Tab-separated table of C-alpha atoms in Angstrom:
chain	number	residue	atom	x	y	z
A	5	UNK	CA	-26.045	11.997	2.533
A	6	UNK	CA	-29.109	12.427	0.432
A	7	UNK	CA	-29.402	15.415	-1.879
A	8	UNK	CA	-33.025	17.472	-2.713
A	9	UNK	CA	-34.399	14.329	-4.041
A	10	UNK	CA	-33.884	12.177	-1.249
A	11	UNK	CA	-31.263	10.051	-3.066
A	12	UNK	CA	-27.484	9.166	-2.266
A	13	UNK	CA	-25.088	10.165	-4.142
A	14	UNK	CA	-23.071	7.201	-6.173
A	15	UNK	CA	-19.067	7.499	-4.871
A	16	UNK	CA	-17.278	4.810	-6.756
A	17	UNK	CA	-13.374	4.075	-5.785
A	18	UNK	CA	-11.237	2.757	-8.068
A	19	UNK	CA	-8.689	0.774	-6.017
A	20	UNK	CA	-9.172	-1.603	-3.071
A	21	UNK	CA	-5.884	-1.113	-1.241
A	22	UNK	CA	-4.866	1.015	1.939
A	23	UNK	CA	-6.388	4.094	1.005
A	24	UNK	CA	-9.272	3.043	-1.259
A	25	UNK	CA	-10.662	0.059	1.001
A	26	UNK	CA	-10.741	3.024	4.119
A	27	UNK	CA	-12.661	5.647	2.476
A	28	UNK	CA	-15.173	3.224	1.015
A	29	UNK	CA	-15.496	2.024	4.091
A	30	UNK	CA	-16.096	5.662	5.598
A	31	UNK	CA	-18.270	6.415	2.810
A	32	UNK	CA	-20.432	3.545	2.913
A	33	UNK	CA	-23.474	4.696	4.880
A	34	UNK	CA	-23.822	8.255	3.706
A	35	UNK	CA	-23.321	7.762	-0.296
A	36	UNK	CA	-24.145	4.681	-2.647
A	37	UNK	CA	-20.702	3.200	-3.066
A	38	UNK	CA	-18.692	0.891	-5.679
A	39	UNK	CA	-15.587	-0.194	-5.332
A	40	UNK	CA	-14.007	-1.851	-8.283
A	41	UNK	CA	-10.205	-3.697	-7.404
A	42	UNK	CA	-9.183	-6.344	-9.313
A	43	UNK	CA	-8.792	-8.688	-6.067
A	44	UNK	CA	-11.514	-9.865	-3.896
A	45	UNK	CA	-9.790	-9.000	-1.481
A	46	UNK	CA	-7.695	-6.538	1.016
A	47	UNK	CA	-4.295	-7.130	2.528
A	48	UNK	CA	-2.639	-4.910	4.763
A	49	UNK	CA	0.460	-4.768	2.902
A	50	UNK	CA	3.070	-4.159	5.288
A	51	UNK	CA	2.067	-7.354	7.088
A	52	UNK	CA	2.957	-9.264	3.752
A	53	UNK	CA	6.603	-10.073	5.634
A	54	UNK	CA	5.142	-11.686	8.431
A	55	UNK	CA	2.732	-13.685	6.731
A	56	UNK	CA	5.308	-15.048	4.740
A	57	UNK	CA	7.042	-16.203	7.840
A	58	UNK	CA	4.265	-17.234	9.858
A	59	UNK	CA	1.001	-18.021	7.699
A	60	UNK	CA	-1.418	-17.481	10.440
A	61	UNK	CA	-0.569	-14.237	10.839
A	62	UNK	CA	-2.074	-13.680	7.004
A	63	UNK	CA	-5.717	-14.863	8.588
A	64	UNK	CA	-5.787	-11.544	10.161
A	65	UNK	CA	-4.034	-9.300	7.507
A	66	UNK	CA	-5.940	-10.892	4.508
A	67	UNK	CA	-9.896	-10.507	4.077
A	68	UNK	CA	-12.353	-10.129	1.803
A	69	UNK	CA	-13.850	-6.727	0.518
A	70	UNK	CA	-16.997	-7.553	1.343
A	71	UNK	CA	-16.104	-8.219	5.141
A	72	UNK	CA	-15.737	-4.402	5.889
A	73	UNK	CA	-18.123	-3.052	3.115
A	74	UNK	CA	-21.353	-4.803	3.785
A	75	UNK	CA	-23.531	-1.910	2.403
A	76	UNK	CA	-21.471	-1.190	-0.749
A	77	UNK	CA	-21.285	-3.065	-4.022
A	78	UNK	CA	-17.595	-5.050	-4.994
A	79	UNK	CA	-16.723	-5.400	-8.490
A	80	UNK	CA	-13.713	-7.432	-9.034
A	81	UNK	CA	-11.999	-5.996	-12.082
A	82	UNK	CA	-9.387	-3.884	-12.973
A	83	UNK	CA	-10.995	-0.409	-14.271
A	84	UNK	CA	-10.626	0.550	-17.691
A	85	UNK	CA	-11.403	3.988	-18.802
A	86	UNK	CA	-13.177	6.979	-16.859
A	87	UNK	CA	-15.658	9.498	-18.192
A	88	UNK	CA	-16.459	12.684	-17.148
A	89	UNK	CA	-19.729	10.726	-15.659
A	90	UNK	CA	-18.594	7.032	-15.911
A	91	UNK	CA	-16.320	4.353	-14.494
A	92	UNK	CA	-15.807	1.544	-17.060
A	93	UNK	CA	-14.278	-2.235	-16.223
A	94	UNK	CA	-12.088	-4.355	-18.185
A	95	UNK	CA	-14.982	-7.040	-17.735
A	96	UNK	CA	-17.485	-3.906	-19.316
A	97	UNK	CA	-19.340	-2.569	-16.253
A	98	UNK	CA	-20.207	0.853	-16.771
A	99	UNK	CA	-20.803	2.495	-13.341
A	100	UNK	CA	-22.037	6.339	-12.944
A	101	UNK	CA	-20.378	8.173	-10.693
A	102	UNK	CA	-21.529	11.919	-8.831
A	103	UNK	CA	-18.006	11.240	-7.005
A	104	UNK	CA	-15.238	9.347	-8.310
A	105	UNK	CA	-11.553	8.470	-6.141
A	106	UNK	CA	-8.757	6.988	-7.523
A	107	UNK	CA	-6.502	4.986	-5.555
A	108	UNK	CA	-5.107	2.412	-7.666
A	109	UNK	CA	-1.452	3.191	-5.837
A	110	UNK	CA	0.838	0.385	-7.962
A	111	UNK	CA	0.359	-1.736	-10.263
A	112	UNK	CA	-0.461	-5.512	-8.630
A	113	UNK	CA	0.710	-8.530	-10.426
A	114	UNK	CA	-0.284	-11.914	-9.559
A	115	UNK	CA	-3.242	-13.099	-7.084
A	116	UNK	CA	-6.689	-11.948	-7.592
A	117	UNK	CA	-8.269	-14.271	-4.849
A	118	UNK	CA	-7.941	-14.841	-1.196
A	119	UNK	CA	-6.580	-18.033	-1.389
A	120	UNK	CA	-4.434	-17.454	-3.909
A	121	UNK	CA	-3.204	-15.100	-1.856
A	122	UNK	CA	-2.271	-16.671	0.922
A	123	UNK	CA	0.327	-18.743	-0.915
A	124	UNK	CA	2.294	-15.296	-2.161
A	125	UNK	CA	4.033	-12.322	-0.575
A	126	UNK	CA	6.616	-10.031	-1.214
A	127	UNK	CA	8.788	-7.169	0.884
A	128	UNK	CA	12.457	-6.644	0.720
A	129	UNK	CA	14.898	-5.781	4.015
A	130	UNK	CA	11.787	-6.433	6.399
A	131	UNK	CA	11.725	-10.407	4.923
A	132	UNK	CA	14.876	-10.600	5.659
A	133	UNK	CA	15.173	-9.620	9.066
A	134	UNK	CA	11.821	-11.528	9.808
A	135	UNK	CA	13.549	-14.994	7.953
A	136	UNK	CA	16.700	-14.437	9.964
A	137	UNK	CA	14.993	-14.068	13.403
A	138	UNK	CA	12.425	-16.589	12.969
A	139	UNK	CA	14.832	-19.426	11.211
A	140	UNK	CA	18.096	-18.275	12.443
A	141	UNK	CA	20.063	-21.256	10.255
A	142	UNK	CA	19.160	-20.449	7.350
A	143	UNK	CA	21.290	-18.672	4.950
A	144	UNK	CA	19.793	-15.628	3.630
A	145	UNK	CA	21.300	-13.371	0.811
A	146	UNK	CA	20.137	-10.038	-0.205
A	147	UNK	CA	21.076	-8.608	-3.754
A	148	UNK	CA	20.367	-4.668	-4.477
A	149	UNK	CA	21.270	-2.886	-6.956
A	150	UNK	CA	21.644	0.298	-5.113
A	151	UNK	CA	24.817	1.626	-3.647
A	152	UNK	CA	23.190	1.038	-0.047
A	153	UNK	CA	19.623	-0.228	1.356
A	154	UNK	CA	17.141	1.422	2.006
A	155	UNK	CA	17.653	4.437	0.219
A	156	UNK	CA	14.895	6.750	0.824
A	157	UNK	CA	15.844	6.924	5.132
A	158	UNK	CA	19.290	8.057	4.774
A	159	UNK	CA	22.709	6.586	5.679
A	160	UNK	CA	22.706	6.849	9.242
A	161	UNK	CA	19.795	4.466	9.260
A	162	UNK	CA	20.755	2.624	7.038
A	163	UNK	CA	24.412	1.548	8.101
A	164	UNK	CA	22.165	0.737	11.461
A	165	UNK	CA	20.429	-2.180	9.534
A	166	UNK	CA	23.152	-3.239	7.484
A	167	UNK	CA	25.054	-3.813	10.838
A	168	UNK	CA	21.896	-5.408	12.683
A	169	UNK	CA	21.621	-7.587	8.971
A	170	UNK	CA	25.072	-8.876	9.472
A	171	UNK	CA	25.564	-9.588	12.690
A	172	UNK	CA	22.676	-12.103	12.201
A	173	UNK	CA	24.737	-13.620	9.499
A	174	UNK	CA	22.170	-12.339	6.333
A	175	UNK	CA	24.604	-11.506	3.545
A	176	UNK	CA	24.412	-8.204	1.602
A	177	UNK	CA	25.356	-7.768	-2.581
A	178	UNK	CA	25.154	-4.058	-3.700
A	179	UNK	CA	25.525	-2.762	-6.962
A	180	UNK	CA	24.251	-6.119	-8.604
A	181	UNK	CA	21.613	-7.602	-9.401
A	182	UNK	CA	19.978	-11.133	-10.354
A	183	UNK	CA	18.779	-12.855	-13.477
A	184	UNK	CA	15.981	-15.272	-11.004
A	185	UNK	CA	15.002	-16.837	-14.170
A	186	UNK	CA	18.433	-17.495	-15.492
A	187	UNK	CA	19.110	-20.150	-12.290
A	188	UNK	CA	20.372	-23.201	-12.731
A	189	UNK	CA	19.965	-26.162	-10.327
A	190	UNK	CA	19.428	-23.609	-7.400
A	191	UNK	CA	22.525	-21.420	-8.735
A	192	UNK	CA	21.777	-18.063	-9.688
A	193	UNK	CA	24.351	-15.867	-11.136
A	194	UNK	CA	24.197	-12.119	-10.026
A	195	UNK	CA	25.157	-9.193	-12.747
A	196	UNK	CA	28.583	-9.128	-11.220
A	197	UNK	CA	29.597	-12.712	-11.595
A	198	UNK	CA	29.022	-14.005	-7.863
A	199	UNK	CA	27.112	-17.232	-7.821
A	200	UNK	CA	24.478	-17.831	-5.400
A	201	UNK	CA	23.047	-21.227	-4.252
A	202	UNK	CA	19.675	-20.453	-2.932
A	203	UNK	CA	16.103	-23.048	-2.372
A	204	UNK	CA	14.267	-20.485	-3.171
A	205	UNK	CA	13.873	-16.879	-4.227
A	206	UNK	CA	12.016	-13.735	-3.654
A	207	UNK	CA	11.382	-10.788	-5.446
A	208	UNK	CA	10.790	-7.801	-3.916
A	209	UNK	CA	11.408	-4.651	-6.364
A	210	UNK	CA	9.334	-1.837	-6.433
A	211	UNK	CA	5.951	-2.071	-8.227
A	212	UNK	CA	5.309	0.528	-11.308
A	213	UNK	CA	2.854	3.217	-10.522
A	214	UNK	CA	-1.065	2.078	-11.439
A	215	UNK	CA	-1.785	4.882	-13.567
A	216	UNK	CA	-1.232	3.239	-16.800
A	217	UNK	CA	-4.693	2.984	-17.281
A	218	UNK	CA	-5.585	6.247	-17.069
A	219	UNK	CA	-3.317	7.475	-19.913
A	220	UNK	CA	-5.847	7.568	-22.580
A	221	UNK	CA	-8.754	8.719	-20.219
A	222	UNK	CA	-10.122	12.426	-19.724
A	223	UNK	CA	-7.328	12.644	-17.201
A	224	UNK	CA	-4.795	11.857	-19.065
A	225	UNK	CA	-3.553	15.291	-19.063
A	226	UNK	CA	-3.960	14.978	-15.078
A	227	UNK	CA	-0.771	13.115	-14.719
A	228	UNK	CA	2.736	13.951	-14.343
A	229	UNK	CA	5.716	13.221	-16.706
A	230	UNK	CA	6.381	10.307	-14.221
A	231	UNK	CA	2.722	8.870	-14.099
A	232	UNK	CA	1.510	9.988	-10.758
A	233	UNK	CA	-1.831	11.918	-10.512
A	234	UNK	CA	-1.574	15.549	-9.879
A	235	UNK	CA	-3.626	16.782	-6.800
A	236	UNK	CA	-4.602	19.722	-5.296
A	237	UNK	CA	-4.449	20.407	-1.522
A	238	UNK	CA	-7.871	19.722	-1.027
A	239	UNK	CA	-7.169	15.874	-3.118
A	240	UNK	CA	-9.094	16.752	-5.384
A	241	UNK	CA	-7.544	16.142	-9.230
A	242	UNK	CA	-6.213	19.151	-10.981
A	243	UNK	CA	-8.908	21.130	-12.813
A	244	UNK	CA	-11.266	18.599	-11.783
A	245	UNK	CA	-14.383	19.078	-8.976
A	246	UNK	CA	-15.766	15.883	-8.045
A	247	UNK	CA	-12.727	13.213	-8.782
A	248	UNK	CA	-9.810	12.779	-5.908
A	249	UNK	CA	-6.294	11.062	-6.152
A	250	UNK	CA	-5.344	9.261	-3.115
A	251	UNK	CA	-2.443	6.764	-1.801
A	252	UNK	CA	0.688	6.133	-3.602
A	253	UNK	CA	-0.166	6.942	-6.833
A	254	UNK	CA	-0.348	10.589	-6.211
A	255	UNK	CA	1.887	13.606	-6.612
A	256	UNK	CA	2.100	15.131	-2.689
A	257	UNK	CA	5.544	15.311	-2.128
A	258	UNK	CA	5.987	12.831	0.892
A	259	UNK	CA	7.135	9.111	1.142
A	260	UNK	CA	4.580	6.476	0.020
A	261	UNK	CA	3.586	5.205	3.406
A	262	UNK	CA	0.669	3.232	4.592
A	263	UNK	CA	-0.037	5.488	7.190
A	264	UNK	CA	-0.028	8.544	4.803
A	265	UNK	CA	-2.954	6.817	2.566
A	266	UNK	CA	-4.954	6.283	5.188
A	267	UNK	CA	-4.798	10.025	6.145
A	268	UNK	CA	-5.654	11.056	2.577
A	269	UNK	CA	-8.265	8.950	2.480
A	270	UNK	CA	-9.961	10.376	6.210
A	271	UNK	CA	-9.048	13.928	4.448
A	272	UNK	CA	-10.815	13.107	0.861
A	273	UNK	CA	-13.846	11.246	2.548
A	274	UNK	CA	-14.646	14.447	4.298
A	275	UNK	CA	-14.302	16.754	1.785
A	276	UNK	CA	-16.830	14.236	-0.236
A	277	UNK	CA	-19.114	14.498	2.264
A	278	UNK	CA	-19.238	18.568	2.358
A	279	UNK	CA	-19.597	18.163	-1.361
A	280	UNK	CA	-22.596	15.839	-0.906
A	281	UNK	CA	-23.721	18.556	1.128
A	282	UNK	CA	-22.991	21.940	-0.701
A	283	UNK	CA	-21.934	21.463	-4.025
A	284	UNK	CA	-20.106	24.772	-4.140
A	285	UNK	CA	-18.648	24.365	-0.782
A	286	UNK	CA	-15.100	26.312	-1.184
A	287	UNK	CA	-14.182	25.390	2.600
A	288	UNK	CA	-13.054	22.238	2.187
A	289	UNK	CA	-10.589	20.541	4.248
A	290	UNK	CA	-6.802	20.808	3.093
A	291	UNK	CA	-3.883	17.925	3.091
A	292	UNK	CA	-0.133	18.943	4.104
A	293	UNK	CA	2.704	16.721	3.228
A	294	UNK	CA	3.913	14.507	6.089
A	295	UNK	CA	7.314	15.101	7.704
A	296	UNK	CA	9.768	12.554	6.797
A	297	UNK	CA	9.400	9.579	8.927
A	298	UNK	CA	10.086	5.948	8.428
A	299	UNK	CA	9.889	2.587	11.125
A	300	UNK	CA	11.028	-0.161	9.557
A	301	UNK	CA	10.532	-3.608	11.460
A	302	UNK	CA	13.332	-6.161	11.803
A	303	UNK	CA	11.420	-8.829	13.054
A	304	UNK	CA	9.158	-9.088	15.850
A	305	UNK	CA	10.710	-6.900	18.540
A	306	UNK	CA	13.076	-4.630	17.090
A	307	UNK	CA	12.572	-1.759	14.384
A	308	UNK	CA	14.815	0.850	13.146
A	309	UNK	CA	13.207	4.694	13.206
A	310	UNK	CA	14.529	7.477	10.921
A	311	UNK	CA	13.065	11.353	11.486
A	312	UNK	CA	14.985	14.271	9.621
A	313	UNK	CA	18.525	13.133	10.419
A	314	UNK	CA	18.166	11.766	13.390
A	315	UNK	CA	17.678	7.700	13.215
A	316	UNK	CA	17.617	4.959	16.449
A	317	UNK	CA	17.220	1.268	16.371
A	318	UNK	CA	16.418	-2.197	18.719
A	319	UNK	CA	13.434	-2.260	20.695
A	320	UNK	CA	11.896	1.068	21.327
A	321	UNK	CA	11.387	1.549	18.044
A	322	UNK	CA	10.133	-1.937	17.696
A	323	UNK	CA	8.166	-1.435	20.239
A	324	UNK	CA	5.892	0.906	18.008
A	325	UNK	CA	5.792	-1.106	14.749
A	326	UNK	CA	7.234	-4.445	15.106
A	327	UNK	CA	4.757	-6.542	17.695
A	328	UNK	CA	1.744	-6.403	15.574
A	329	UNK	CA	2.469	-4.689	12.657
A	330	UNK	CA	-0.532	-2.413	13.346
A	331	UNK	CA	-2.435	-4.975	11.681
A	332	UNK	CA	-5.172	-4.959	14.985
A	333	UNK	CA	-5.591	-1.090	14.520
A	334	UNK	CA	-5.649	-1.186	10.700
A	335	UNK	CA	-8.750	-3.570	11.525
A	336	UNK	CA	-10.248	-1.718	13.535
A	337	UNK	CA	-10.444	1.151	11.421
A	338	UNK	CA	-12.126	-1.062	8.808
A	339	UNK	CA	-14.827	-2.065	11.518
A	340	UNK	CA	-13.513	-5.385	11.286
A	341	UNK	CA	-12.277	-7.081	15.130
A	342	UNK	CA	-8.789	-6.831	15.742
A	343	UNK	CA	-8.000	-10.546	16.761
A	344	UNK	CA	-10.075	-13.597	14.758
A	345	UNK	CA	-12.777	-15.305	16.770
């Protein structure tokens, strides 16, 4: 979209993941667009589980930025600071911005390459159930600290998967938790005293919010007392008229669900392009929390499904999620094919 001077406008996104990767890839004709992530590359992250089970699967959910955002610019980097007209890197790139987007959704730890990444993962119930399917003898131990898993879908649901977990012999710990780097010979020792003998381990607590940048920035005072970035219904940051929050590291009351980002961003990428338009354009398009709903796989055929109070499980549900993880869709939407040739 080329303003009176025949020039795009410069969009740069701060964040490669679900959200970020999408509306860069929207934006990508119509604006002059950076994207600065400190990987190379995109995963789809709820596919992480079954690439951890089946590594060929990862070939489809893990690809490089530039496959889906031929006419934008990458910068691998973690971003810095932000100015009222400026993104800055941590390797010193200074990129002006008419439109900025932040979707840096939690902080990432670990690989910054594809290949790299193809020898990690993480998830936490959905590993389990995709272990215990796919390599049925061997012995697989969860240990929460929570009073029950799965928290955020309610007990209904959850008592479903606890059942569906133990009747395919994965064992359960609540209330504890594990010291991984206390072990001992493969013995690791949980809070409560239980010993575990375990091959190997995986880690799959919740990430911290990736906002900790941003706390000595202009929009510092943008963020809430628990570090996610205050929108308004429009996406647009508070008190701000050309910088957007989307994905998980915003404040719309909802669950932090892949599905939800990539509506933000198809919500924030239009509003963009009205303002590319009309800068004063007061009609712009407005978000509205999602109602509660969660699939969670357990393994390839069967999910469990939780909406208000009302929660099923086996295949119907899996039937939705569990298959193909909606990594074929998710790849279309990024213009990418949905199978590899």
């Amino acid at each position: 979209m080329a303003d009176s001077g025949g020039e795009k406008k410069r969009v740069v996104v701060i964040g490669g993941g679900v959200a970020g990767s999408l509306i860069a890839r929207s934006l990508q004709d119509e604006a002059n667009v950076t994207l600065i992530d400190m990987k190379e590359y995109f995963e789809i992250p709820w596919a992480a589980l079954r690439s951890m089970c089946d590594p060929s699967f990862a070939k489809r959910a893990v690809f490089s930025h530039s496959e889906y955002l031929p006419h934008g610019n990458v910068i691998t980097s973690a971003a810095a600071n932000i100015t009222d007209t400026e993104v800055v890197t941590a390797k010193g790139d200074k990129v002006a911005y008419d439109f900025a987007v932040i979707a840096t959704g939690h902080s990432e730890t670990g690989a910054y390459t594809k290949d790299e990444k193809f020898s990690q993962n993480q998830t936490g119930v959905e590993l389990a159930a995709e272990i215990a399917v796919d390599y049925p003898d061997k012995k697989v131990t969860i240990v929460h600290r929570g009073s029950m898993l799965l928290e955020f879908i309610g007990e209904s649901a959850s008592n479903k998967v606890v059942h569906w977990l133990k009747s395919r012999k994965v064992e359960i710990i609540l209330g504890q938790s594990v010291d991984v780097n206390s072990a001992k010979d493969g013995v690791y020792k949980t809070s409560g005293g239980q010993t575990i003998d375990a091959e190997c381990h995986f880690i799959c607590i919740g990430k911290p919010i990736g906002s900790g940048w941003l706390k000595e920035t202009v929009l510092k005072g943008s963020l809430d007392i628990h570090g996610r970035l205050m929108v308004d219904s429009d996406l647009k940051v508070k008190g701000r008229s050309n910088v957007f929050g989307i994905g998980d590291i915003t404040d719309i009351p909802e669950l932090k669900l892949g599905y939800l980002a990539q509506r933000h961003a198809g919500i924030a990428a239009k509003n963009i392009r009205l303002l590319m338009k009309n800068a004063n354009d007061n009609n712009l398009n407005v978000y509205k929390p999602a109602l509660p709903l969660s699939l969670i796989a357990l393994g390839k055929k069967e999910a469990v499904a939780q909406f208000y109070c009302l929660s099923c499980i086996g295949r119907l549900p899996g039937m939705i999620k569990s298959g193909d993880l909606f990594v074929g869709r998710t790849r279309k939407q990024l213009g990418l094919l949905s199978e590899l040739q």
